[in-house]
mmCIF file of N, CA and C in Angstrom:
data_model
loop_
_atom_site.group_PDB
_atom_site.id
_atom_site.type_symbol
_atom_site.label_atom_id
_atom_site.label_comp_id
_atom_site.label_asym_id
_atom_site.label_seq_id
_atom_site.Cartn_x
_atom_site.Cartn_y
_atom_site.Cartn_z
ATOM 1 N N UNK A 42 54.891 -16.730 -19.281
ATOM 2 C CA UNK A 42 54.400 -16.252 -18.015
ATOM 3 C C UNK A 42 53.353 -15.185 -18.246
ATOM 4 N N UNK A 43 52.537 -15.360 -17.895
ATOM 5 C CA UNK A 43 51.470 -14.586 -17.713
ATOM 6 C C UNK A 43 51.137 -13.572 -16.809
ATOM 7 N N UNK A 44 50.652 -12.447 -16.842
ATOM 8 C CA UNK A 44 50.001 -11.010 -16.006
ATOM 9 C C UNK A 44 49.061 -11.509 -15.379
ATOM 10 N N UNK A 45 48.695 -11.495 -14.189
ATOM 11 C CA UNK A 45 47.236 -10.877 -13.865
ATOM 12 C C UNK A 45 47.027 -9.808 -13.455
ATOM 13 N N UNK A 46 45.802 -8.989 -13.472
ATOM 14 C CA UNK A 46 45.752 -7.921 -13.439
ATOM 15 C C UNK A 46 44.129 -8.362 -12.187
ATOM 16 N N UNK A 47 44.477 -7.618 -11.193
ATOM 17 C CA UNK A 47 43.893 -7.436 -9.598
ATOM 18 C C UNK A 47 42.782 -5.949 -10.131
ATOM 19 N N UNK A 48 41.630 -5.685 -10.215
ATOM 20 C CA UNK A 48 40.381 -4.819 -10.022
ATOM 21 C C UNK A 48 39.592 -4.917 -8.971
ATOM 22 N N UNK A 49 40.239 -5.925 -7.986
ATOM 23 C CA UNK A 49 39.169 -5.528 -6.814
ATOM 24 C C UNK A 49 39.465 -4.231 -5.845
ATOM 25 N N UNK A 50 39.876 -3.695 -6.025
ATOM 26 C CA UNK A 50 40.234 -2.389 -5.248
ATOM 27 C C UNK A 50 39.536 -1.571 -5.469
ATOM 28 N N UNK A 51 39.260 -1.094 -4.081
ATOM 29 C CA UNK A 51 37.797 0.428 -4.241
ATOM 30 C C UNK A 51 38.557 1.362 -4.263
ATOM 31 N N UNK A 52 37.951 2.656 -5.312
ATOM 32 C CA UNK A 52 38.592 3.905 -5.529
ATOM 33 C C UNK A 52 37.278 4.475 -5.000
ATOM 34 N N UNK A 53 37.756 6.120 -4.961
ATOM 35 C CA UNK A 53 36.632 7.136 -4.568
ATOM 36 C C UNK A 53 36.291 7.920 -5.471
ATOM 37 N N UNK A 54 35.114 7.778 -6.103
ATOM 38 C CA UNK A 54 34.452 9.097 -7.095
ATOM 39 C C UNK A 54 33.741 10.064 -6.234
ATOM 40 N N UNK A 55 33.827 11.039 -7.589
ATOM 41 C CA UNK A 55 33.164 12.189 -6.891
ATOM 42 C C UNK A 55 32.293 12.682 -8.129
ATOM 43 N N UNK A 56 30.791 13.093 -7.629
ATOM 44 C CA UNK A 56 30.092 13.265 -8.552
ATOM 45 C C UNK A 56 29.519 14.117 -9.017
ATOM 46 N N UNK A 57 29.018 14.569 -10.081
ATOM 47 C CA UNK A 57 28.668 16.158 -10.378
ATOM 48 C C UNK A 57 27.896 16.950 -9.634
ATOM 49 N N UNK A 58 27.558 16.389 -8.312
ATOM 50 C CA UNK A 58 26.434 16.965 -7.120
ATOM 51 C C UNK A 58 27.464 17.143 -5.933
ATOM 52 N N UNK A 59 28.897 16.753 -5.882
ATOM 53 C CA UNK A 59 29.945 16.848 -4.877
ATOM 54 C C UNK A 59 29.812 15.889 -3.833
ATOM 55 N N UNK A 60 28.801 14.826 -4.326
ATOM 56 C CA UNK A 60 28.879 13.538 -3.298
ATOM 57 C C UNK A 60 29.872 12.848 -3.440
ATOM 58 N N UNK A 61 30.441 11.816 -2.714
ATOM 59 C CA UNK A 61 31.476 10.938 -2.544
ATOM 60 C C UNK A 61 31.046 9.653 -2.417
ATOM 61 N N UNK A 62 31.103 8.954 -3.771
ATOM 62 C CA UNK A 62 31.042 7.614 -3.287
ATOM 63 C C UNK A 62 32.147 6.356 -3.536
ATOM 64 N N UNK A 63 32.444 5.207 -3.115
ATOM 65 C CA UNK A 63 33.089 4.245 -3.495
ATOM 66 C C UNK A 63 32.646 3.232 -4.807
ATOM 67 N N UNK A 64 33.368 3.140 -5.378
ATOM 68 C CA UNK A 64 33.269 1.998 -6.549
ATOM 69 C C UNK A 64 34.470 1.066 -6.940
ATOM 70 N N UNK A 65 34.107 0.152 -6.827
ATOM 71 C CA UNK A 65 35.143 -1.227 -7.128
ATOM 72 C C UNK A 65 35.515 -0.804 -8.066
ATOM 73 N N UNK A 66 36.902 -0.633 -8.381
ATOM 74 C CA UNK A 66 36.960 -0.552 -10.252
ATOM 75 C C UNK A 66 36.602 -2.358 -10.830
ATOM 76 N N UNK A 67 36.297 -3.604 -10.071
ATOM 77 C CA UNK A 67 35.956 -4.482 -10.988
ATOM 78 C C UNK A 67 34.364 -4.124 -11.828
ATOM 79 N N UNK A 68 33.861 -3.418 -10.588
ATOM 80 C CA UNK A 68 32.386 -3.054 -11.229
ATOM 81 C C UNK A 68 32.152 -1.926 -12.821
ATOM 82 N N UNK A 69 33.628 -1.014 -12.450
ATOM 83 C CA UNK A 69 33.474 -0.218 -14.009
ATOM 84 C C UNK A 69 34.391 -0.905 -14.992
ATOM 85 N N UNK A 70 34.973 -1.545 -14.538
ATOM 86 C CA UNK A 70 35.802 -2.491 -15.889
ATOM 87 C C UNK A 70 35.002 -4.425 -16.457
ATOM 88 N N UNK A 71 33.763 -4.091 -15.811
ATOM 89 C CA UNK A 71 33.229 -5.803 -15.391
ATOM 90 C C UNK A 71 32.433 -6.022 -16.880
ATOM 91 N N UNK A 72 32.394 -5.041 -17.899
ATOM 92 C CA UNK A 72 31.828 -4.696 -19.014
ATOM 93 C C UNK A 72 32.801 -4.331 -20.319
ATOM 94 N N UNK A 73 33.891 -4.090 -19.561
ATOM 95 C CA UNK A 73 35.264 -3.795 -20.765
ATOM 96 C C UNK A 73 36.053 -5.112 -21.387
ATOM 97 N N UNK A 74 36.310 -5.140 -22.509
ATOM 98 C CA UNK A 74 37.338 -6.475 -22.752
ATOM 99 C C UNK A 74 38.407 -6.783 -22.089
ATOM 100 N N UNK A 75 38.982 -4.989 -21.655
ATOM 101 C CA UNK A 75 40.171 -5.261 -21.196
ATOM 102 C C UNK A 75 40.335 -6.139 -20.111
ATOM 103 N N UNK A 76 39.181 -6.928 -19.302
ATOM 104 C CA UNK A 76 39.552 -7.896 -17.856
ATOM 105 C C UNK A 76 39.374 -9.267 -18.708
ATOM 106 N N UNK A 77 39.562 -9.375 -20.242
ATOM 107 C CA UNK A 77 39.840 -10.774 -20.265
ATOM 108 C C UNK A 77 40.918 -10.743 -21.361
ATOM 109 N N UNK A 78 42.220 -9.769 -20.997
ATOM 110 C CA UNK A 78 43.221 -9.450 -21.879
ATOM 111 C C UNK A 78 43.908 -10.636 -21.077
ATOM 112 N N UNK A 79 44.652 -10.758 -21.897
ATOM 113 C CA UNK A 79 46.246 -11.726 -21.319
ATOM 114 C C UNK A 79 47.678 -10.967 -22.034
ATOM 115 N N UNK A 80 48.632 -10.724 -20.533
ATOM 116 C CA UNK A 80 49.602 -10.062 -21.479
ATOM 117 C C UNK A 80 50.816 -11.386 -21.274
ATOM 118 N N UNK A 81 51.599 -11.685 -22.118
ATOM 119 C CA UNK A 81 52.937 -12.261 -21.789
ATOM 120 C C UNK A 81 54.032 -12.019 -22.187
ATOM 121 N N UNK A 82 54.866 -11.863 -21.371
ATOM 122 C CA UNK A 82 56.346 -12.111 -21.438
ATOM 123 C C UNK A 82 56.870 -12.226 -22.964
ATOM 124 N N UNK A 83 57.392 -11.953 -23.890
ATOM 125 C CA UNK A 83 58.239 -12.780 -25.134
ATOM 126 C C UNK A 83 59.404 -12.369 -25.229
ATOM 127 N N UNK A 84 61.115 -12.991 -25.451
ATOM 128 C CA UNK A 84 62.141 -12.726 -25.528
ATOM 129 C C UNK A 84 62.988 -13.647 -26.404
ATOM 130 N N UNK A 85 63.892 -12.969 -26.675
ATOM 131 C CA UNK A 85 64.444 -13.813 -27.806
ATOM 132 C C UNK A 85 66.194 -13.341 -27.791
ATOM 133 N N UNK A 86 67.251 -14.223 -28.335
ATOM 134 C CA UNK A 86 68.439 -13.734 -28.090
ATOM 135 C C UNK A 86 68.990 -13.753 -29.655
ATOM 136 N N UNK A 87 69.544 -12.875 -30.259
ATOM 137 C CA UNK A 87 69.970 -12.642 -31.986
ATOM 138 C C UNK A 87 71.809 -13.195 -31.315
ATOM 139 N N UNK A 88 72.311 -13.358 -32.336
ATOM 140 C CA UNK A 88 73.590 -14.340 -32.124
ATOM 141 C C UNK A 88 74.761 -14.344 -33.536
ATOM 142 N N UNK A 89 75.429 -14.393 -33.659
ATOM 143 C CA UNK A 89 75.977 -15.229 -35.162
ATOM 144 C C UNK A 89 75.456 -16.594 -35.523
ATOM 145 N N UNK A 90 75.032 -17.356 -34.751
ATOM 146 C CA UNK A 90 74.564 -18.689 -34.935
ATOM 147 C C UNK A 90 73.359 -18.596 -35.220
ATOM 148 N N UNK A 91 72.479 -17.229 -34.496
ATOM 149 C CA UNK A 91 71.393 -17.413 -34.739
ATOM 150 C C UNK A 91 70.526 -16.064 -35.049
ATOM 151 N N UNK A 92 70.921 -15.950 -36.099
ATOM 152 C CA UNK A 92 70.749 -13.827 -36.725
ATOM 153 C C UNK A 92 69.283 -13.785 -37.024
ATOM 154 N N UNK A 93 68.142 -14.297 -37.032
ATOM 155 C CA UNK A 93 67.045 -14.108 -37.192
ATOM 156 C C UNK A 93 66.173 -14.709 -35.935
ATOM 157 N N UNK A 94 65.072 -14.071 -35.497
ATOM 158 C CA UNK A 94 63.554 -14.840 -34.154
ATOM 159 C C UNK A 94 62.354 -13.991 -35.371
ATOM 160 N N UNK A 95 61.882 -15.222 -35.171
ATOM 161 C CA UNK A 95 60.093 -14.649 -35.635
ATOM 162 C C UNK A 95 59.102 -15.142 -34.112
ATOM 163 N N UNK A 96 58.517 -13.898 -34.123
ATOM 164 C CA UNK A 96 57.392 -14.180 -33.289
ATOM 165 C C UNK A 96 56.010 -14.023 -34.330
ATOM 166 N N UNK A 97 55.229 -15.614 -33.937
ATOM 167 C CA UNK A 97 53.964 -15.035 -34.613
ATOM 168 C C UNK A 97 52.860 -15.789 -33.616
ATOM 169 N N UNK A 98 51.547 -15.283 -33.742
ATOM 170 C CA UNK A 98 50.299 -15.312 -33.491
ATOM 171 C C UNK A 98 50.002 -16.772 -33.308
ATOM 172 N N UNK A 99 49.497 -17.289 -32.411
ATOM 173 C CA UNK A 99 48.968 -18.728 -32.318
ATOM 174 C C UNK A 99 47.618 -18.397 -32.886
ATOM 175 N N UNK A 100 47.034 -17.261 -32.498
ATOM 176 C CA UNK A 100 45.562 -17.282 -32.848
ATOM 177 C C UNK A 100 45.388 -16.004 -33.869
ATOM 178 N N UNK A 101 44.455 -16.055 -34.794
ATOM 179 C CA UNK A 101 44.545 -15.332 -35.658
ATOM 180 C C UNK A 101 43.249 -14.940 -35.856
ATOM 181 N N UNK A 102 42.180 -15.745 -34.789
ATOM 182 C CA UNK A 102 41.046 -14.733 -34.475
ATOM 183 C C UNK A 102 41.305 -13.799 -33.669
ATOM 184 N N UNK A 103 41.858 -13.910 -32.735
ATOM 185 C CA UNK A 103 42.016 -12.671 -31.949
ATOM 186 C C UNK A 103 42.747 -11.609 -32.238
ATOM 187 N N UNK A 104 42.508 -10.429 -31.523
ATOM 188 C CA UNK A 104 43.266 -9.229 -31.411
ATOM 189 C C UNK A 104 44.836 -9.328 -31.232
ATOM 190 N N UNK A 105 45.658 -9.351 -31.778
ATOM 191 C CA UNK A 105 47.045 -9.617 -31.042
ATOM 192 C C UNK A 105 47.642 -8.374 -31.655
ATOM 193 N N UNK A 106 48.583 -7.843 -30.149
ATOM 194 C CA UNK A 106 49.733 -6.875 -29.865
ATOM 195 C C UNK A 106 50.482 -7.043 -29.537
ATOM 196 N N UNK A 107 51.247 -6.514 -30.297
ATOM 197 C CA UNK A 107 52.809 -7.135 -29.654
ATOM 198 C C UNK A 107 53.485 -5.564 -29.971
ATOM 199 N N UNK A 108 54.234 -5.492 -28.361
ATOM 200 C CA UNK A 108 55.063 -4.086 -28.213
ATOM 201 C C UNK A 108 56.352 -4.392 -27.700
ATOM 202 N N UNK A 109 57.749 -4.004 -28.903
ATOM 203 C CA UNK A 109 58.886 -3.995 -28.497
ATOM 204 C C UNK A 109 59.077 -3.221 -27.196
ATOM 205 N N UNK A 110 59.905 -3.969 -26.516
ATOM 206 C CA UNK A 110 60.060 -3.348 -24.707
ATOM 207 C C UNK A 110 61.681 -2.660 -24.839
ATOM 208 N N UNK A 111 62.560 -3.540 -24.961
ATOM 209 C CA UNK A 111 64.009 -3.635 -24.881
ATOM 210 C C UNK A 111 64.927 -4.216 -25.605
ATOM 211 N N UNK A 112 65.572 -3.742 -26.125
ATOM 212 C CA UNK A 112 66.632 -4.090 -26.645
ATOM 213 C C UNK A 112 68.299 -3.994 -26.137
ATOM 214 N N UNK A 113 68.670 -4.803 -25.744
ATOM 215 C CA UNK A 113 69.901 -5.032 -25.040
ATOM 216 C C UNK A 113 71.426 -5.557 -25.383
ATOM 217 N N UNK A 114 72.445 -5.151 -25.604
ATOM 218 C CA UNK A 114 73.313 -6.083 -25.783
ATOM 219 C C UNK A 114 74.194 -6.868 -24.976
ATOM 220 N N UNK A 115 74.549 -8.065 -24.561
ATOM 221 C CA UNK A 115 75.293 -9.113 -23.693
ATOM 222 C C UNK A 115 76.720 -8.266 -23.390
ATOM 223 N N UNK A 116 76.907 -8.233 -22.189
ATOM 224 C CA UNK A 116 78.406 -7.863 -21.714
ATOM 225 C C UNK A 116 79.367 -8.690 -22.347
ATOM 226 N N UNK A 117 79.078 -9.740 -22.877
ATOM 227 C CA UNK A 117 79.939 -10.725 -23.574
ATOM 228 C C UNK A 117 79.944 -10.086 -24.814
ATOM 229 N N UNK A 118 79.477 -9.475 -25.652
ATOM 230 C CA UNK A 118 79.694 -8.986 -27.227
ATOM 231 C C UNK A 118 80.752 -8.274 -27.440
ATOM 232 N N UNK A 119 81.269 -8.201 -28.729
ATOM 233 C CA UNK A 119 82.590 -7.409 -28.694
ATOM 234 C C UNK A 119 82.051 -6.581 -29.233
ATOM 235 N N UNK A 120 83.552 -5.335 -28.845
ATOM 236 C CA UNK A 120 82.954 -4.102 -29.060
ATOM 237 C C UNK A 120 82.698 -3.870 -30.243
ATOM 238 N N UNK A 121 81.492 -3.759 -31.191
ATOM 239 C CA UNK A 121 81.293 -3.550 -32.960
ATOM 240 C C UNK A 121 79.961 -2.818 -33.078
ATOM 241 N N UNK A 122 79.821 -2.817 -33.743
ATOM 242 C CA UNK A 122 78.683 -2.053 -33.987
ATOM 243 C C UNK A 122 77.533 -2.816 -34.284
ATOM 244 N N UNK A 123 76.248 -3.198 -33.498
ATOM 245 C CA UNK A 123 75.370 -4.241 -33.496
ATOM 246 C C UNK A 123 74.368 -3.589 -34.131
ATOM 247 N N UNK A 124 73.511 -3.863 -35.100
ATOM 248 C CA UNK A 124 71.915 -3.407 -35.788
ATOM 249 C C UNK A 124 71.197 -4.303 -35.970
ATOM 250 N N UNK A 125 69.901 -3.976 -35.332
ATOM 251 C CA UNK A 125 69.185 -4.644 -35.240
ATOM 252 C C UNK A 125 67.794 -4.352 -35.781
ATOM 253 N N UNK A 126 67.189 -5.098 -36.813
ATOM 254 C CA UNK A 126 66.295 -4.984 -37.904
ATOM 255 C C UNK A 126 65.142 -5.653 -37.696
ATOM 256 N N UNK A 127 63.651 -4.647 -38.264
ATOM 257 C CA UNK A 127 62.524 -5.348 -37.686
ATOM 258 C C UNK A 127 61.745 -5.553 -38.801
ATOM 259 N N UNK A 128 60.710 -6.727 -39.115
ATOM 260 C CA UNK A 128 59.602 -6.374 -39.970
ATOM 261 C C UNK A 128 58.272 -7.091 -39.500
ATOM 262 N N UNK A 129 57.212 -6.236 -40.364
ATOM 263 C CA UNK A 129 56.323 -6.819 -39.336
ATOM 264 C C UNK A 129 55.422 -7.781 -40.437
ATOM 265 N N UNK A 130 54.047 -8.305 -40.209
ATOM 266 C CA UNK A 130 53.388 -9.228 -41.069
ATOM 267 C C UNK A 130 52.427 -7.622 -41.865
ATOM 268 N N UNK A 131 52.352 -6.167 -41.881
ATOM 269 C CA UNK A 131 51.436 -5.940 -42.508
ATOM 270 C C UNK A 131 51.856 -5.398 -43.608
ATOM 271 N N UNK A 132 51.198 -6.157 -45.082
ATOM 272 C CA UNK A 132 51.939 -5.900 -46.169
ATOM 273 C C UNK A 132 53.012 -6.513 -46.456
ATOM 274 N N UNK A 133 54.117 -6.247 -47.278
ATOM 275 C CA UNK A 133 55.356 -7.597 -47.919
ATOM 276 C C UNK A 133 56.308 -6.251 -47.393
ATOM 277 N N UNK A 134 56.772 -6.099 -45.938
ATOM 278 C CA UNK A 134 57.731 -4.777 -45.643
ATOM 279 C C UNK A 134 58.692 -5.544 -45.313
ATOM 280 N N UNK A 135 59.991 -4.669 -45.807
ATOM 281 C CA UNK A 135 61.102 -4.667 -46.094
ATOM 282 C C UNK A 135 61.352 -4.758 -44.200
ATOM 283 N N UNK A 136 62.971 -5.138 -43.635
ATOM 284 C CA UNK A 136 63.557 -4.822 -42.562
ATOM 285 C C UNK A 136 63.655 -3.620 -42.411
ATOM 286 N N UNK A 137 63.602 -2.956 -40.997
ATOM 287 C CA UNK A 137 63.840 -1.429 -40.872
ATOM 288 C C UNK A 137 64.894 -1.619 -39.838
ATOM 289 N N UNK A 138 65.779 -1.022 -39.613
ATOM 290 C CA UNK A 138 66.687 -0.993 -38.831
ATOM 291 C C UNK A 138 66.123 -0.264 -37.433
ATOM 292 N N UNK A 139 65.813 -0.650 -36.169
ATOM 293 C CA UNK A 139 65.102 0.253 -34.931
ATOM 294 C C UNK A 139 66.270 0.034 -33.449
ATOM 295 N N UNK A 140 67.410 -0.496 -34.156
ATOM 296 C CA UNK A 140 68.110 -0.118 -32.923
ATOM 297 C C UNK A 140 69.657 -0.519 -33.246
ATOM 298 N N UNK A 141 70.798 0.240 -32.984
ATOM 299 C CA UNK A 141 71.954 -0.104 -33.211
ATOM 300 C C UNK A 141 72.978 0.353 -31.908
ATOM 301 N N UNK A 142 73.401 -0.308 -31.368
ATOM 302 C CA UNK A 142 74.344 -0.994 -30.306
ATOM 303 C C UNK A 142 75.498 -1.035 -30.125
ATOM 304 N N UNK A 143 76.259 -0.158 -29.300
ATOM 305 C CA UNK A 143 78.085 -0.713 -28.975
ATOM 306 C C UNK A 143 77.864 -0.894 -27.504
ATOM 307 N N UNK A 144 79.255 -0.918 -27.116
ATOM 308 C CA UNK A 144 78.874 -0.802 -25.521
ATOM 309 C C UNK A 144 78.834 0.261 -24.642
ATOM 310 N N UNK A 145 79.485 1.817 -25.842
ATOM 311 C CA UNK A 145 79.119 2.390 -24.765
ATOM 312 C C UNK A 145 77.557 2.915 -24.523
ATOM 313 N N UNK A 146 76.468 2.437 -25.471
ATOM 314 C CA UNK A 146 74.897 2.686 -26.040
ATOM 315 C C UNK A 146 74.514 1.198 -25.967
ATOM 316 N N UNK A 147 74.602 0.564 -24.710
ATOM 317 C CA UNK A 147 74.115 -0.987 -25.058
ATOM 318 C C UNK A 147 72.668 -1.547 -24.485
ATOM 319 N N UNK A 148 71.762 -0.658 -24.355
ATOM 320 C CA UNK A 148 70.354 -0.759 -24.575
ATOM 321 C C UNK A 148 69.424 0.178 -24.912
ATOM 322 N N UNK A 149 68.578 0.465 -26.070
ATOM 323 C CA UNK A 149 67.223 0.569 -26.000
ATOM 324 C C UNK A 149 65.962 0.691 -25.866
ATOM 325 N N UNK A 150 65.267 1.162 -25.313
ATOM 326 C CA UNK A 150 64.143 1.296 -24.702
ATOM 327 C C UNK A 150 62.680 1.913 -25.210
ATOM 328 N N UNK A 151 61.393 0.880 -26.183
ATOM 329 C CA UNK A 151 60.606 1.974 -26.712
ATOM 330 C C UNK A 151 59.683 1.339 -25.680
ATOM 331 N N UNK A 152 59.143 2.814 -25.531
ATOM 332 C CA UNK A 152 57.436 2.905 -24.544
ATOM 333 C C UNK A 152 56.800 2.390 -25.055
ATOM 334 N N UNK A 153 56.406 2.536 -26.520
ATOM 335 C CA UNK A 153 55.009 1.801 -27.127
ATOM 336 C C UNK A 153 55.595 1.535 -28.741
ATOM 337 N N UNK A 154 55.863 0.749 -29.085
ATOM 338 C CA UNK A 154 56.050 0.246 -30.763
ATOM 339 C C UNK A 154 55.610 -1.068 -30.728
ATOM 340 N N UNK A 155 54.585 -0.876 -31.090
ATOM 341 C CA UNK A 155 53.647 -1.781 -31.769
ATOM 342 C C UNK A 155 53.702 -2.443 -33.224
ATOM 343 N N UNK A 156 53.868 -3.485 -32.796
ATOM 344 C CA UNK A 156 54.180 -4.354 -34.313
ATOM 345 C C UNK A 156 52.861 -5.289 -34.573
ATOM 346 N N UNK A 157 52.510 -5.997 -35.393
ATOM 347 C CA UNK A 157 51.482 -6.813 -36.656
ATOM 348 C C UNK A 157 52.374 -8.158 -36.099
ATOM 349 N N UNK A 158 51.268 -8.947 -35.567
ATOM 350 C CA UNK A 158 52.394 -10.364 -35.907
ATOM 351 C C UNK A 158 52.351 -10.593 -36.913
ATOM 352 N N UNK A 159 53.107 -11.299 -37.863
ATOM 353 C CA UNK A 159 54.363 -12.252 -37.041
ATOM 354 C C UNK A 159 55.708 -10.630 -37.309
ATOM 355 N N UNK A 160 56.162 -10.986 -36.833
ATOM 356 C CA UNK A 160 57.718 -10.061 -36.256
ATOM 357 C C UNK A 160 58.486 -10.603 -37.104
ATOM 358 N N UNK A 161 59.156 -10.289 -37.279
ATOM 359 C CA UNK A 161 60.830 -11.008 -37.624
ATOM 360 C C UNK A 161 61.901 -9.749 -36.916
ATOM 361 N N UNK A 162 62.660 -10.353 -36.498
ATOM 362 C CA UNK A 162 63.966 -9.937 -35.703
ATOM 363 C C UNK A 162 65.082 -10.025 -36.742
ATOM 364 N N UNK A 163 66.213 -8.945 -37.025
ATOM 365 C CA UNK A 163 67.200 -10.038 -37.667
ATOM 366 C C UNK A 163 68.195 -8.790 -37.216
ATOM 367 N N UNK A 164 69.564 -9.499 -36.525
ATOM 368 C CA UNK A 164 70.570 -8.870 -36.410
ATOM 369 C C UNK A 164 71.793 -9.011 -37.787
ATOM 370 N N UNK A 165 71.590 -7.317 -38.349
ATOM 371 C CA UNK A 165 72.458 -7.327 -39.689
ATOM 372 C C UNK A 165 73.718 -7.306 -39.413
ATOM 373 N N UNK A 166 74.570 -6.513 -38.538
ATOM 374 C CA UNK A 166 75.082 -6.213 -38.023
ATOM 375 C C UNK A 166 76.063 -7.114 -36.599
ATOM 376 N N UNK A 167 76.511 -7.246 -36.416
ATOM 377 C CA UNK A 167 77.658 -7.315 -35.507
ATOM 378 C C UNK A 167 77.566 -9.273 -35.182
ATOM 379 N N UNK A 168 78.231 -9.595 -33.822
ATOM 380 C CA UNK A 168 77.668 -10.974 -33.745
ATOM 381 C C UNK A 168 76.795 -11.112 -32.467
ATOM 382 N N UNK A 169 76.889 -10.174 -31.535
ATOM 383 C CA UNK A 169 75.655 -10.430 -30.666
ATOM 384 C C UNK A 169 76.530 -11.271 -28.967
ATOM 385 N N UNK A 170 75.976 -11.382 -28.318
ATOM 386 C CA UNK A 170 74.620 -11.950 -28.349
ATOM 387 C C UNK A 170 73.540 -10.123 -27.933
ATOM 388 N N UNK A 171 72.675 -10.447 -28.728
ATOM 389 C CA UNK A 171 72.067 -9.317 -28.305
ATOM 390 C C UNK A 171 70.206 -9.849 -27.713
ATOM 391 N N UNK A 172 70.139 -9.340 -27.088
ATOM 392 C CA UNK A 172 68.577 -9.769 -26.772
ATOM 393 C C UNK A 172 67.704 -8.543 -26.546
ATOM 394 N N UNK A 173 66.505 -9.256 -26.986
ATOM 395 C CA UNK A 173 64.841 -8.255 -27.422
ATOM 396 C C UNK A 173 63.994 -8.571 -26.342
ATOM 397 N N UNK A 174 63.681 -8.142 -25.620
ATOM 398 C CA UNK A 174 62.076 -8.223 -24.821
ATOM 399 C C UNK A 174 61.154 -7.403 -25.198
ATOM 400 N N UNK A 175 59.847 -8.249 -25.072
ATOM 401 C CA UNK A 175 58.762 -7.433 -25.535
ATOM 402 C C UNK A 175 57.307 -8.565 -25.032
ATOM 403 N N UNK A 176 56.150 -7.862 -25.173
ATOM 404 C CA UNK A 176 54.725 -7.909 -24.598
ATOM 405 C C UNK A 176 53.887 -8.632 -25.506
ATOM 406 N N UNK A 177 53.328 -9.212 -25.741
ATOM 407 C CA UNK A 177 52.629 -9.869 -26.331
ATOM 408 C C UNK A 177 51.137 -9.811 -25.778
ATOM 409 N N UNK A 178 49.875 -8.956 -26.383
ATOM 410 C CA UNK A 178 48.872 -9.071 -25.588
ATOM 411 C C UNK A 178 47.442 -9.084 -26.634
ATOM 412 N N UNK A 179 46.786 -10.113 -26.045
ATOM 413 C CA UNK A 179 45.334 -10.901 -27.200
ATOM 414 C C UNK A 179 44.425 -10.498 -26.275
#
C-alpha cells in the first residue's frame, strides 16, 4: 500500500519587507525529489516456524530507506523473554539485538532507525508470534 502525499494546499509567507503572500506548497516542492518519493507499508511476523524475514530492495538504482516503526508482541505469546535481532546489507554485520519483549514490555517504538537494504529480522529468543512494522521509502 502506498502514501500519497497531497501539496496542493496554500500556506501564507511572509517576506523580508512584511508583505503577505500565498504560495501553493506544490509550487515550492514542484523542484524537490521529495514529490516523486513513494513510501510503503512493510511488515512481517517472526514465529518458531518462522525465526528469520529479509526485506530487500527491488531496485538497486534507487535511493532506498527503510525505517523500523514497531515492534510488537502477539497477545497469544507466552510469557518468555522474546529478542529480536537486526542486520543490515552495509558491510558483512553481525545481528544486533534492538528489541526484547515480555508481556509486561510488549512493544517498541523507534522514531527514525534507518537500516541499508536488505534487512534481516531474526527472532533469537522466545517463540513469538512477534511482529515488525516498518517504512520502506525510494
Amino acid at each position: 500500500l502506498g502514501e500519497a502525499w497531497n501539496f496542493s494546499e496554500m500556506t501564507t509567507c511572509v517576506t523580508e519587507d512584511d508583505s503577505i503572500t500565498s504560495v501553493s506548497l506544490s509550487d515550492i516542492t514542484s523542484s524537490s525529489s521529495i514529490s516523486d518519493r513513494v513510501c510503503v507499508h512493510w511488515g512481517c511476523e517472526l514465529s518458531s516456524s518462522q525465526t528469520t524475514a529479509v526485506f530487500a530492495a527491488e531496485d538497486d538504482l534507487l535511493e532506498n530507506q527503510f525505517f523500523i516503526k514497531t515492534i510488537c508482541l502477539s497477545a497469544q505469546a507466552s510469557d518468555e523473554m522474546h529478542v529480536i535481532a537486526v542486520s543490515d546489507g552495509v558491510g558483512e554485520s553481525k545481528p544486533v539485538p534492538i528489541a526484547t519483549l515480555r508481556h509486561c514490555m510488549p512493544t517498541v517504538s523507534f522514531p527514525a532507525l534507518e537500516l541499508m537494504p536488505p534487512v534481516t529480522f531474526s527472532l533469537c529468543s522466545g517463540n513469538g508470534p512477534v511482529f515488525i512494522s516498518a517504512q520502506h521509502i525510494t
